[in-house]
Coordinates of C-alpha atoms and ligand atoms in Angstrom, one line a residue:
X1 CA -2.4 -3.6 -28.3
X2 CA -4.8 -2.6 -25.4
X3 CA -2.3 -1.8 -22.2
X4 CA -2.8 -4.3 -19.2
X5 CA -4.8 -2.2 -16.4
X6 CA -4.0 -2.0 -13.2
X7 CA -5.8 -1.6 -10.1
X8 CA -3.9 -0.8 -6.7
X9 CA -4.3 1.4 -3.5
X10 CA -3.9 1.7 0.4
X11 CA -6.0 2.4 3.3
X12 CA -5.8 6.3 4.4
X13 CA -5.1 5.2 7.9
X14 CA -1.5 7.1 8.4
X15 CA 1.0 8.5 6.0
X16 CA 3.2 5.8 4.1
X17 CA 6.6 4.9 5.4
X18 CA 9.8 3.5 4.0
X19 CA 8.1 0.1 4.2
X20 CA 5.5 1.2 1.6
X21 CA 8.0 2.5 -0.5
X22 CA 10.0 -0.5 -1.0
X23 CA 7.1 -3.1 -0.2
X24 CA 4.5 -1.1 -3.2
X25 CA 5.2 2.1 -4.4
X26 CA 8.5 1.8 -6.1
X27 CA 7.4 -1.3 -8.5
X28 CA 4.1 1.0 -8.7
X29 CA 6.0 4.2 -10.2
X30 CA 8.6 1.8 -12.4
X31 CA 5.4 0.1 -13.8
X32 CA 3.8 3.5 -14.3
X33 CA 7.0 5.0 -16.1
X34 CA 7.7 1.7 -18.3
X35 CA 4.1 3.1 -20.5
X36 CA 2.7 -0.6 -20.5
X37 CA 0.0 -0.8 -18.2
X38 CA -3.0 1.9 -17.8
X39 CA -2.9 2.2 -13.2
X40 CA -5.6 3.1 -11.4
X41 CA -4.6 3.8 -7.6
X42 CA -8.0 3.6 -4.9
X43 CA -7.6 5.6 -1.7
X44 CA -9.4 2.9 0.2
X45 CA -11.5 5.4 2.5
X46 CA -14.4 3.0 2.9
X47 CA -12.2 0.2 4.0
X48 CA -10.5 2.4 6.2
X49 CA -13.2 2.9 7.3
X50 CA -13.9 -1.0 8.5
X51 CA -11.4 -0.5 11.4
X52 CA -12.1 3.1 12.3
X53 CA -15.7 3.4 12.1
X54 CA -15.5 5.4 15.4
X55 CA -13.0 7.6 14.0
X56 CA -13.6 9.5 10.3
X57 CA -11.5 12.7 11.2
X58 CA -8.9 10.9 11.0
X59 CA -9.4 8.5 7.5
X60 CA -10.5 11.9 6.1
X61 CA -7.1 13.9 6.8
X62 CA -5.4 10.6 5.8
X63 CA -6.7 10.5 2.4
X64 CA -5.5 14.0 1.0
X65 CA -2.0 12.8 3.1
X66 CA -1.8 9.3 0.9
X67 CA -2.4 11.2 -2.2
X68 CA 0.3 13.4 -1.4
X69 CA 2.5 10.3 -0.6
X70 CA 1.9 9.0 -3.9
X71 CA 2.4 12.2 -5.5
X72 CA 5.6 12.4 -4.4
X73 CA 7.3 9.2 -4.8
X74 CA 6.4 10.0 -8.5
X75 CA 2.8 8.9 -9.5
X76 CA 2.1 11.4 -12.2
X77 CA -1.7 11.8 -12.6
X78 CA -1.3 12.2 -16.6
X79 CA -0.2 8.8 -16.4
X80 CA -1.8 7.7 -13.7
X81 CA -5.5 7.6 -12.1
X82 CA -5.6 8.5 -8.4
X83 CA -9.6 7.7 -6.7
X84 CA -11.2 7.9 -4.0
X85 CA -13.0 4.7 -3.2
X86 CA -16.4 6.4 -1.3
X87 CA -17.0 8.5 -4.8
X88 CA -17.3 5.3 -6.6
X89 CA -20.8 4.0 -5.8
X90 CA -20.9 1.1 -8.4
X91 CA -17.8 -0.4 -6.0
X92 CA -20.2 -0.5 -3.1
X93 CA -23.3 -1.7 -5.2
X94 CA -20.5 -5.0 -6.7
X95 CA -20.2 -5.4 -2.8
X96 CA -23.5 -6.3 -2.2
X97 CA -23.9 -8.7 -5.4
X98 CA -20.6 -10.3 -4.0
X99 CA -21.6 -10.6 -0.7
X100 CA -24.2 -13.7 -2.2
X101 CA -20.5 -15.5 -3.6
X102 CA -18.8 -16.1 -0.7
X103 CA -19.2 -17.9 2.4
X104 CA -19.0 -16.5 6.4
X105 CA -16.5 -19.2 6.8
X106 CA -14.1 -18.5 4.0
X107 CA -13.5 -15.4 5.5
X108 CA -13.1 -16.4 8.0
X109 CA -10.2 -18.4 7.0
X110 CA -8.5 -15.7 5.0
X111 CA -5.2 -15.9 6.3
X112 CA -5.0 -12.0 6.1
X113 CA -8.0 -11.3 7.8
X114 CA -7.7 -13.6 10.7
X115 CA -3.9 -12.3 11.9
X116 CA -5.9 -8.3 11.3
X117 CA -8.8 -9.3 13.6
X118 CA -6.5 -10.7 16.0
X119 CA -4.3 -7.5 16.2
X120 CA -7.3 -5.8 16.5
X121 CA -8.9 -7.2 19.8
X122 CA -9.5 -3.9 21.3
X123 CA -11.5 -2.4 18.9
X124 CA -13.9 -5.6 18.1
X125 CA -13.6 -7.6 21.4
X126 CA -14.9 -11.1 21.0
X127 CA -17.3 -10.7 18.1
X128 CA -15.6 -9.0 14.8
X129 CA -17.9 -6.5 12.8
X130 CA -19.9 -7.3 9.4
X131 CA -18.1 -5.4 7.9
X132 CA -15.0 -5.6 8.6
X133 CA -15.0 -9.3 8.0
X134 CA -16.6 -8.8 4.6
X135 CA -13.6 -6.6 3.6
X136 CA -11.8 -8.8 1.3
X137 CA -15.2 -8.5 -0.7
X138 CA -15.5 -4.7 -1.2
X139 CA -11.7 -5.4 -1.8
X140 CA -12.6 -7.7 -4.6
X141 CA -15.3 -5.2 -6.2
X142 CA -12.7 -2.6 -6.3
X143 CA -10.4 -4.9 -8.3
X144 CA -13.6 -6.0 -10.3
X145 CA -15.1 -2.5 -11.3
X146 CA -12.0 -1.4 -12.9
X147 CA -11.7 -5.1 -14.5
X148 CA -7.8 -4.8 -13.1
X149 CA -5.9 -7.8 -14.1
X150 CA -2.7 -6.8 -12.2
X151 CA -2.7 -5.9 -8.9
X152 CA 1.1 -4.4 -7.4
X153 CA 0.5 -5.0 -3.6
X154 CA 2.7 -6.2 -0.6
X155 CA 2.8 -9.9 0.3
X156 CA 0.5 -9.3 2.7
X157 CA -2.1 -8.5 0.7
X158 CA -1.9 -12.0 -1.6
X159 CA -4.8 -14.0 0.4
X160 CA -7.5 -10.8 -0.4
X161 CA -6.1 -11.5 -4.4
X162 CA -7.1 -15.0 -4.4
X163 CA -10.2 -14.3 -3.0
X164 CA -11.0 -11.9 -5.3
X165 CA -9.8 -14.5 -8.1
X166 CA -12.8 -17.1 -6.3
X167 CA -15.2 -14.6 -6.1
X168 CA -14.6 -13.8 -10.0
X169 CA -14.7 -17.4 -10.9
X170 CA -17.9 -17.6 -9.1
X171 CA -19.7 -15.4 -10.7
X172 CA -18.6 -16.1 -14.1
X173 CA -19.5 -19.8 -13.5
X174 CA -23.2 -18.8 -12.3
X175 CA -23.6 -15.2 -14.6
X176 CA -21.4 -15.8 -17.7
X177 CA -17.6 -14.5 -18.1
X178 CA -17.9 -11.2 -18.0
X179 CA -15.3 -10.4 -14.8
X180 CA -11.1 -10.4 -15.5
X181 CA -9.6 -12.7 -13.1
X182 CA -6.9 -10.3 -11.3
X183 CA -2.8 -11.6 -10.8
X184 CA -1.0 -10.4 -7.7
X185 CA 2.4 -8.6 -8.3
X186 CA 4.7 -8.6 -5.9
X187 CA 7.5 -6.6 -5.2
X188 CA 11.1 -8.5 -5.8
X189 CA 12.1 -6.4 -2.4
X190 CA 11.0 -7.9 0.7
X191 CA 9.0 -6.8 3.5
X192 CA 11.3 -3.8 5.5
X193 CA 11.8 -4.3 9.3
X194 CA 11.3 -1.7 11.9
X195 CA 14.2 0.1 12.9
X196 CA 13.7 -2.0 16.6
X197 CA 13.9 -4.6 14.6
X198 CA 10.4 -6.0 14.7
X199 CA 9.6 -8.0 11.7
X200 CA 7.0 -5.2 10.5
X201 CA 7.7 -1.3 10.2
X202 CA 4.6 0.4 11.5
X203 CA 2.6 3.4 13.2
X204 CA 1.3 1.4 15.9
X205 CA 4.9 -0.5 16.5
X206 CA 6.4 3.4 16.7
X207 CA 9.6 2.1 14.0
X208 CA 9.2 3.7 11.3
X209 CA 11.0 6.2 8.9
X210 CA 8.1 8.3 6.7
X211 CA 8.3 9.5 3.5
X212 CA 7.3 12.7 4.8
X213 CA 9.8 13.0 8.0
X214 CA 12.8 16.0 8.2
X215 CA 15.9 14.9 8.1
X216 CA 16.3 15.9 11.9
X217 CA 14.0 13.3 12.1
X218 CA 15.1 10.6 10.1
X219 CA 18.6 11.2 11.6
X220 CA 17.2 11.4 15.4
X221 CA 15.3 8.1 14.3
X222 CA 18.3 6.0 12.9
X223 CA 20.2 7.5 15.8
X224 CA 17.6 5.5 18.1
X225 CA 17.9 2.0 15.5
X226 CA 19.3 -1.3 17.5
X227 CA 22.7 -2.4 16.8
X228 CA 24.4 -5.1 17.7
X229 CA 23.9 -5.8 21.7
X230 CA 27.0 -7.2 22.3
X231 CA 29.4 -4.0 21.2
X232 CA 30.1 -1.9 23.3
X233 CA 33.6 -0.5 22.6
X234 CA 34.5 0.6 18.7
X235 CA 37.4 -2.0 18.7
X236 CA 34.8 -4.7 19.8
X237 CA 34.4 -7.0 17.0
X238 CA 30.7 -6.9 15.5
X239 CA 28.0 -8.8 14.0
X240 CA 26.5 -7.2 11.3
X241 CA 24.3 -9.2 10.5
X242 CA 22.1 -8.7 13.8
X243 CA 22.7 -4.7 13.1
X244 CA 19.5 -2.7 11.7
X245 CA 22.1 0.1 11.0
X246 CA 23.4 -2.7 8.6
X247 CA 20.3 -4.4 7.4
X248 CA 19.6 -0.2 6.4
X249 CA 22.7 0.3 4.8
X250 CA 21.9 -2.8 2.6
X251 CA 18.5 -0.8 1.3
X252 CA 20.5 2.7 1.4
X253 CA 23.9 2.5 0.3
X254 CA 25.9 1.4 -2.3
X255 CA 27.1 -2.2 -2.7
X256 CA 31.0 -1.2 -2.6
X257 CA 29.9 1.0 0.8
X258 CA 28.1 -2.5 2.1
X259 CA 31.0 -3.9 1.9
X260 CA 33.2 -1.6 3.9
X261 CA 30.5 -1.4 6.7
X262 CA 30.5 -4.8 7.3
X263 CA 34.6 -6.0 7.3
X264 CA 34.8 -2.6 9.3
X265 CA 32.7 -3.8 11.8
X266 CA 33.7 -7.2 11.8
X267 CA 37.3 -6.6 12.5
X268 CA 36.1 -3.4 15.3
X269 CA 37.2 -0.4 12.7
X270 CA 34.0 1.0 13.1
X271 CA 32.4 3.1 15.3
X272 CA 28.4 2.5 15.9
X273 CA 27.6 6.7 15.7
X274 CA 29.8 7.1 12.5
X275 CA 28.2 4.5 10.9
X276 CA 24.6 6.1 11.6
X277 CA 25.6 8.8 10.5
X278 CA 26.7 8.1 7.5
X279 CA 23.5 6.0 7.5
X280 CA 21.0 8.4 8.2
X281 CA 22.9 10.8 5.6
X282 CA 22.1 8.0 2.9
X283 CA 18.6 8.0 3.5
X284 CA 18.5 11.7 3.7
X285 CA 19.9 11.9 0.0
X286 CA 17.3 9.4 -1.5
X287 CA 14.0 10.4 0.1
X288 CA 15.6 14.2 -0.8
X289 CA 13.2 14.4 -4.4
X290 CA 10.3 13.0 -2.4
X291 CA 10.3 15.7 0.5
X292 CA 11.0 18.4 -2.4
X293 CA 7.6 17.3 -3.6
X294 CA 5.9 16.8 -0.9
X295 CA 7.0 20.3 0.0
X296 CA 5.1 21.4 -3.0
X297 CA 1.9 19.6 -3.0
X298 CA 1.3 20.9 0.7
X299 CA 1.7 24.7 -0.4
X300 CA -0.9 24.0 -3.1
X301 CA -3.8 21.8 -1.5
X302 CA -5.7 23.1 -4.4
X303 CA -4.1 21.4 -7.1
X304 CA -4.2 17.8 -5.0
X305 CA -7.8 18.7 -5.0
X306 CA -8.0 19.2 -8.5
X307 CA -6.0 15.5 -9.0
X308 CA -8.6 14.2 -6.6
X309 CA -11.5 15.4 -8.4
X310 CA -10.4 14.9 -11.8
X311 CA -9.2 11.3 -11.6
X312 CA -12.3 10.4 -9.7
X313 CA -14.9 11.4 -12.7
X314 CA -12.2 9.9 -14.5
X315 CA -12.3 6.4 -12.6
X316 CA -16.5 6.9 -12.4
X317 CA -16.9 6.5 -16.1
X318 CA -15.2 3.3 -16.3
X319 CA -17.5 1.8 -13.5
X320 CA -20.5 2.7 -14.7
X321 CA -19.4 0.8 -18.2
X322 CA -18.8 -2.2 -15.9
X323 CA -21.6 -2.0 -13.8
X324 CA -23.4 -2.2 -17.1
X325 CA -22.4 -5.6 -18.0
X326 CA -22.5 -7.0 -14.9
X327 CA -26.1 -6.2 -14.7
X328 CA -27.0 -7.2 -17.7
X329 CA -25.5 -10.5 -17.0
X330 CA -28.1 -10.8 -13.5
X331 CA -30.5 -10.3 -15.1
X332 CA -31.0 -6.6 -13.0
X333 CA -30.8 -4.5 -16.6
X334 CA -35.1 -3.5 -16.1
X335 CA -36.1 -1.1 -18.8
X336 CA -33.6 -0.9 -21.3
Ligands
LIG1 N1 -6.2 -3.7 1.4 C1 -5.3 -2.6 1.0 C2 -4.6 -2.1 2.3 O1 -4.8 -2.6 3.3 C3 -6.0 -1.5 0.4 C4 -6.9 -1.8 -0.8 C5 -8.2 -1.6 -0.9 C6 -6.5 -2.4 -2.1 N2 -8.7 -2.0 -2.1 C7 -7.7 -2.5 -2.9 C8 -5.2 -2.8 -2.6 C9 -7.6 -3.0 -4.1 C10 -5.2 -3.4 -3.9 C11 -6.4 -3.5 -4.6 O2 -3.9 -1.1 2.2
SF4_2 FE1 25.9 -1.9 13.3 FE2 27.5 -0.2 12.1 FE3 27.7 -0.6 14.7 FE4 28.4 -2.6 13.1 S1 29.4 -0.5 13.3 S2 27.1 -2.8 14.9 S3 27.0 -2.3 11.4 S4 26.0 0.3 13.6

């Protein structure tokens, strides 16, 4: 039977945190390792692109930094097709075919899109760019050209799948079926709060753990996570469940040590720096294989390079084929 392909990726905007990990990259790697799906995985560089147009130094460090990420947490490139989205020209070209599907105000709906351009004020003022509206439309095309039929993202990203899924219908309703309507897969985890508490872990927000931080770091950070307000004392009964030390433990630590964190500091047995600690120990432990590898891929750029380039002729062959039929099907196959 022909394995199920899958088509993911991420925005080289920063390196990924803890939040990535549980929110994308784990199910990515278990779905990898279970040998039933053939995974492609876009560095999104051109989309990165759509809110830091004024600033390619940084999208083009970020992109060797995400394919290091992904390295680490266990992608393994024999399995496993890592691209970069600006080598694949046939993404860009589906763009502008799309662009004719889909209506200014739709996106302008898209739920995703509308809470983005409102974060991002500053950088579009009152009138949002071309391009970065049309987003969810080069995101569809990147779905398309590898004709991926399951896409592992965070919740967030659900709205930008059922676009794709409209524009898809679309165009097999007006060219003939030629396009694979993509599914969204979601992890089971939920979306990780900031260690501040904040609903979101992120860059901007200043609350996140990296894969990529030292353990002084992660220790100093979990060290700096709010705990509940109202204890001051050890012997002061606390509320665990208003405790980012214990909503981490719950991610970190084992069910039986759950347990004894939280009737410890219900009943005031447990001091708050103790139980960071031990905390920030946990977290040490199971991002330790990750920072190995990281280690290593950052003492051999070269061989990332090599991953880079190979997986990108790689992924280029398999867009051309697409791009193939989909021209046929608009008529736009002249001289052949
Ligand atoms: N939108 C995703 C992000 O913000 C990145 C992305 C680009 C993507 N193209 C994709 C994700 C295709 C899944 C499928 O990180
Ligand atoms: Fe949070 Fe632990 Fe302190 Fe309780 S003892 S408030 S769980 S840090």
């Amino acid at each position: 039977m022909e394995k199920k392909r899958i088509l993911t990726g991420d925005r080289p905007t920063g390196k990924l945190h803890i939040g990535h990990y549980f929110g994308s990259l784990k199910k990515r790697v278990e779905m990898q390792n279970s040998g039933e799906y053939d995974m492609y995985i876009l560095i999104a560089d051109v989309q990165a692109l759509t809110d830091n147009f004024n600033n390619p130094d940084k999208v083009r460090k970020n992109v060797r930094e995400v394919a290091i990420d992904y390295l680490s947490v266990g992608i393994d490139p024999s399995k496993t097709t890592i691209y970069v989205q600006s080598m694949i020209p046939e993404t860009a070209e589906l763009t502008v075919f799309y662009s004719n599907l889909v209506t200014i105000a739709r996106l302008q709906r898209n739920p995703t899109v509308k809470t983005e351009i409102a974060q991002k004020k500053e950088l579009f003022g009152e009138s949002v760019t071309y391009g970065f509206l049309g987003y969810p439309v080069s995101q569809a095309a990147d779905i398309t050209t590898f004709e991926g039929e399951l896409v592992p993202v965070g919740e967030d990203q659900e709205p930008l799948i059922e676009q794709c899924r409209e524009i898809v219908r679309k165009f097999n309703n007006i060219y003939g079926e030629v396009l694979i309507e993509p599914k969204a897969v979601l992890s089971e985890g939920k979306r990780i709060k900031g260690l501040d508490g904040n609903d979101k872990m992120g860059k901007s927000l200043g609350n996140a753990i990296y894969l990529s931080d030292s353990e002084e770091e992660i220790t100093k950070k979990v060290m700096s996570a709010v705990t509940d307000p109202n204890r001051i004392k050890k012997d002061d009964l606390g509320n665990p469940d208003i405790c980012m030390v214990a909503y981490y433990h719950n991610l970190f630590t084992t069910k039986e040590d759950v347990k004894i964190v939280c009737e410890e500091c219900k009943a005031g047995k447990r001091g708050c720096v103790a139980c960071k600690k031990q905390l920030a120990k946990n977290i040490i432990e199971e991002l330790k294989p990750i920072r190995e590898k990281r280690a290593y891929y950052e003492a051999h750029p070269e061989e990332v390079d090599k991953i880079l380039i190979e997986g990108t002729n790689r992924a280029r062959e398999v867009a051309k084929q697409t791009m193939k039929k989909v021209k046929k099907a608009m008529k736009l196959d002249y001289f052949e």
